GROMACS .gro file of C-alpha atoms in nm:
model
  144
    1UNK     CA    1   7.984 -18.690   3.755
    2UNK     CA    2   7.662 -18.663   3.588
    3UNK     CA    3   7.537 -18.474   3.961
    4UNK     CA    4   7.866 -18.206   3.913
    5UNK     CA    5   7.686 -18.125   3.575
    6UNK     CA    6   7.383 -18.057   3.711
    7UNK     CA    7   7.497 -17.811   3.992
    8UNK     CA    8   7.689 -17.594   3.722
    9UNK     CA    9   7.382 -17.640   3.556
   10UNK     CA   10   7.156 -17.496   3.857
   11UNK     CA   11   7.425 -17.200   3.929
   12UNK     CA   12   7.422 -17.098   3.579
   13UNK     CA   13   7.068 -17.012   3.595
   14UNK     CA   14   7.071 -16.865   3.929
   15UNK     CA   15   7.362 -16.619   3.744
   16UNK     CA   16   7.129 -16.555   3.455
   17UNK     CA   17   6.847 -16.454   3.634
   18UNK     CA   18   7.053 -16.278   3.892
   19UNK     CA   19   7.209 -16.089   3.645
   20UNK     CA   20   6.864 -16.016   3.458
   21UNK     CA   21   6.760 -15.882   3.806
   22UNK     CA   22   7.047 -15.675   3.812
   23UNK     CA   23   6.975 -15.486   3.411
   24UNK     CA   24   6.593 -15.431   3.552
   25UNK     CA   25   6.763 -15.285   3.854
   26UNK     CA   26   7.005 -15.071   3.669
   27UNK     CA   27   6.713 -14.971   3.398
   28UNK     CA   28   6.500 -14.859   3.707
   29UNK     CA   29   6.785 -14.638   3.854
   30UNK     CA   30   6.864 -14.496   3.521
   31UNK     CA   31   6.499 -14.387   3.458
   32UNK     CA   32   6.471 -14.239   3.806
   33UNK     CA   33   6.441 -13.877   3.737
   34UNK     CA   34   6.271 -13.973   3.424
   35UNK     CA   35   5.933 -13.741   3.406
   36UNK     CA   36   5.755 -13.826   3.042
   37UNK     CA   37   5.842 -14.180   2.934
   38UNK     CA   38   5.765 -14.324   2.607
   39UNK     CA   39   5.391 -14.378   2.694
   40UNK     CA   40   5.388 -14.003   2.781
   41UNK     CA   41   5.319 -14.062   3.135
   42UNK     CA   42   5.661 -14.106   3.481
   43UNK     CA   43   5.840 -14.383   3.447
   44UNK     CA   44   5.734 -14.720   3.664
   45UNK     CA   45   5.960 -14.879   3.854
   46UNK     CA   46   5.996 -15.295   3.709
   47UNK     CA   47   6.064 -15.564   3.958
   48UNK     CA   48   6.174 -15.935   3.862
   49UNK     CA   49   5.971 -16.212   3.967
   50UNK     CA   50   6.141 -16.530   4.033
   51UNK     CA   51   6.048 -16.917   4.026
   52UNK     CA   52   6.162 -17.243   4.073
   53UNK     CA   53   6.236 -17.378   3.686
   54UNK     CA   54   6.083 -17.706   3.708
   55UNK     CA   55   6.201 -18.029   3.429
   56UNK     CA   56   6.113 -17.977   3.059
   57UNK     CA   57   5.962 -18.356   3.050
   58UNK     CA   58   5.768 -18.597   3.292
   59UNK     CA   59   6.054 -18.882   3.263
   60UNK     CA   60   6.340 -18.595   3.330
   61UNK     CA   61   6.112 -18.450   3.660
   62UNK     CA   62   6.054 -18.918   3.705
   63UNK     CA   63   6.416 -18.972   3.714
   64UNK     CA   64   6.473 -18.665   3.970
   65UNK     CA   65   6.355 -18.701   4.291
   66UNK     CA   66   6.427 -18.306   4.304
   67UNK     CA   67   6.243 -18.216   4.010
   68UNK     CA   68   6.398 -17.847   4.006
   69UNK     CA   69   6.645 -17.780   3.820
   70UNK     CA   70   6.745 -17.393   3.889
   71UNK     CA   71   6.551 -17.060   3.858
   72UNK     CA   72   6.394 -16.892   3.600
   73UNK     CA   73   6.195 -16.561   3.573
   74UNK     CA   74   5.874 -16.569   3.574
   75UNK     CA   75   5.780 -16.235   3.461
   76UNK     CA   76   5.889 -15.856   3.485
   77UNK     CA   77   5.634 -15.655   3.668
   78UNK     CA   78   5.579 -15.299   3.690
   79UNK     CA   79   5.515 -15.119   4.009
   80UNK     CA   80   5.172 -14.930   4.011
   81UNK     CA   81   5.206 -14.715   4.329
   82UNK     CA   82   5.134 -14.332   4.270
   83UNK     CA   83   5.422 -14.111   4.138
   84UNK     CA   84   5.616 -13.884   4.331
   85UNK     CA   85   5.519 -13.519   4.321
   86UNK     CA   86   5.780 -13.243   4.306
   87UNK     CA   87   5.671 -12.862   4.278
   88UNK     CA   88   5.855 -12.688   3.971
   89UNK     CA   89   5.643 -12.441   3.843
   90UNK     CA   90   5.926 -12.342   3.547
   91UNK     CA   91   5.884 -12.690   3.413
   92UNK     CA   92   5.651 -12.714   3.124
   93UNK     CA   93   5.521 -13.062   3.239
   94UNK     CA   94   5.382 -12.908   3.575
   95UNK     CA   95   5.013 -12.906   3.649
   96UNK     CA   96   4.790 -12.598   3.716
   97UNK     CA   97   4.932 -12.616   4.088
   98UNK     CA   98   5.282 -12.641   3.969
   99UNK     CA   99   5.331 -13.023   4.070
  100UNK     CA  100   5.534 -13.243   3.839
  101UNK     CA  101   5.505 -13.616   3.861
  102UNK     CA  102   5.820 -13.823   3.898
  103UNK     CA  103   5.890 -14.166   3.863
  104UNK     CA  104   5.800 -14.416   4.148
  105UNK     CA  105   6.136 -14.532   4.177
  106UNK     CA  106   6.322 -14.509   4.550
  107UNK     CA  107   6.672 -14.510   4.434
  108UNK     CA  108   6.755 -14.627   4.804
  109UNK     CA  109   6.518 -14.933   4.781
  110UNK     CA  110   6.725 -14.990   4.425
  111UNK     CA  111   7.039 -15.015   4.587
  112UNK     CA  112   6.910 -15.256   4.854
  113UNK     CA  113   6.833 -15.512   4.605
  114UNK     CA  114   7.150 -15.441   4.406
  115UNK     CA  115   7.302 -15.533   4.670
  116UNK     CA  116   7.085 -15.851   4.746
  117UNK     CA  117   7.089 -15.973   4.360
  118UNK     CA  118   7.468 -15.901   4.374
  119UNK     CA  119   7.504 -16.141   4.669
  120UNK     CA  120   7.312 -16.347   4.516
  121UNK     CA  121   7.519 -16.359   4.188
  122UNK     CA  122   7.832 -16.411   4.420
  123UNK     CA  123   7.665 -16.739   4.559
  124UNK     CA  124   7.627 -16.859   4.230
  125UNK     CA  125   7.973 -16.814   4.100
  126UNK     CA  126   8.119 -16.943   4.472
  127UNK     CA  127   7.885 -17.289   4.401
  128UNK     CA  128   8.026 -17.296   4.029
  129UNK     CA  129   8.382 -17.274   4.175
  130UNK     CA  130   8.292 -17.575   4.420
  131UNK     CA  131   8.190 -17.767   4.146
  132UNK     CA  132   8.500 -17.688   3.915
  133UNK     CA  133   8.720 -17.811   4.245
  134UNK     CA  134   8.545 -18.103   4.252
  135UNK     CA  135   8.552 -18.252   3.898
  136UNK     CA  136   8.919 -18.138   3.881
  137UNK     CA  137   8.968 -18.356   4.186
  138UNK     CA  138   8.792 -18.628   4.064
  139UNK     CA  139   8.941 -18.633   3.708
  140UNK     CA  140   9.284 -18.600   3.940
  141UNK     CA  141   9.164 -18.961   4.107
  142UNK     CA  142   9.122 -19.070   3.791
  143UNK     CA  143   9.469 -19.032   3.665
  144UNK     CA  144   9.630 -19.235   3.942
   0.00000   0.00000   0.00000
């Protein structure tokens, strides 16, 4: 039973960074058309990095053979590639040659991994509903 606990346990971080991956997604889609951020400069498109989450203690990771336990995010990184130019003279952010800079988000790449971490988040939720099935079964046995 202890094993059933542990899956849910797995899934549920695969949903929470899935679903982190999906607001950084979202955010970068949002801020697509967005010329003069905060910092004064095009918005940069964020990407989630992902890892293996590995046991809080050495006699946890001992007593696993595994040693994993789930995903976590390792860090939020921002895309450095050059901004997209657009020539609009009228705007009062345009250059001497009338070029504004855009963000460097593709909003097509975007929805490509919305898409992924939405699979992904599926996958999760499927394995949790395994697991339910399972211990309900089990408990079932368990009452005969």
């Amino acid at each position: 039973m202890d094993t059933l606990f542990t899956n849910l346990e797995i899934s549920a971080t695969g949903l929470s960074a899935e679903r982190l991956r999906m607001d950084v997604i979202s955010n970068n889609i949002a801020n697509a058309n967005t010329v003069n951020a905060a910092d004064g400069v095009p918005y940069k498109r964020r990407s989630v990095v992902l890892g293996t989450r590995a046991e809080d203690s050495f006699s946890a990771s001992f007593k696993n053979t595994l040693g994993q336990k789930g995903v976590e995010v390792l860090a939020i990184l921002e895309d450095n590639s050059p901004p997209q130019l657009k020539y609009d003279p009228a705007n009062p952010l345009a250059d001497q040659n009338g070029m504004v800079e855009l963000s460097n988000v593709n909003v097509l790449n975007e929805m490509v991994d919305m898409i992924s971490a939405s699979r992904a988040y599926e996958a999760n939720v499927t394995a949790i509903e395994s697991t339910k099935t399972m211990i309900k079964k089990a408990i079932s046995m368990g009452n005969l």
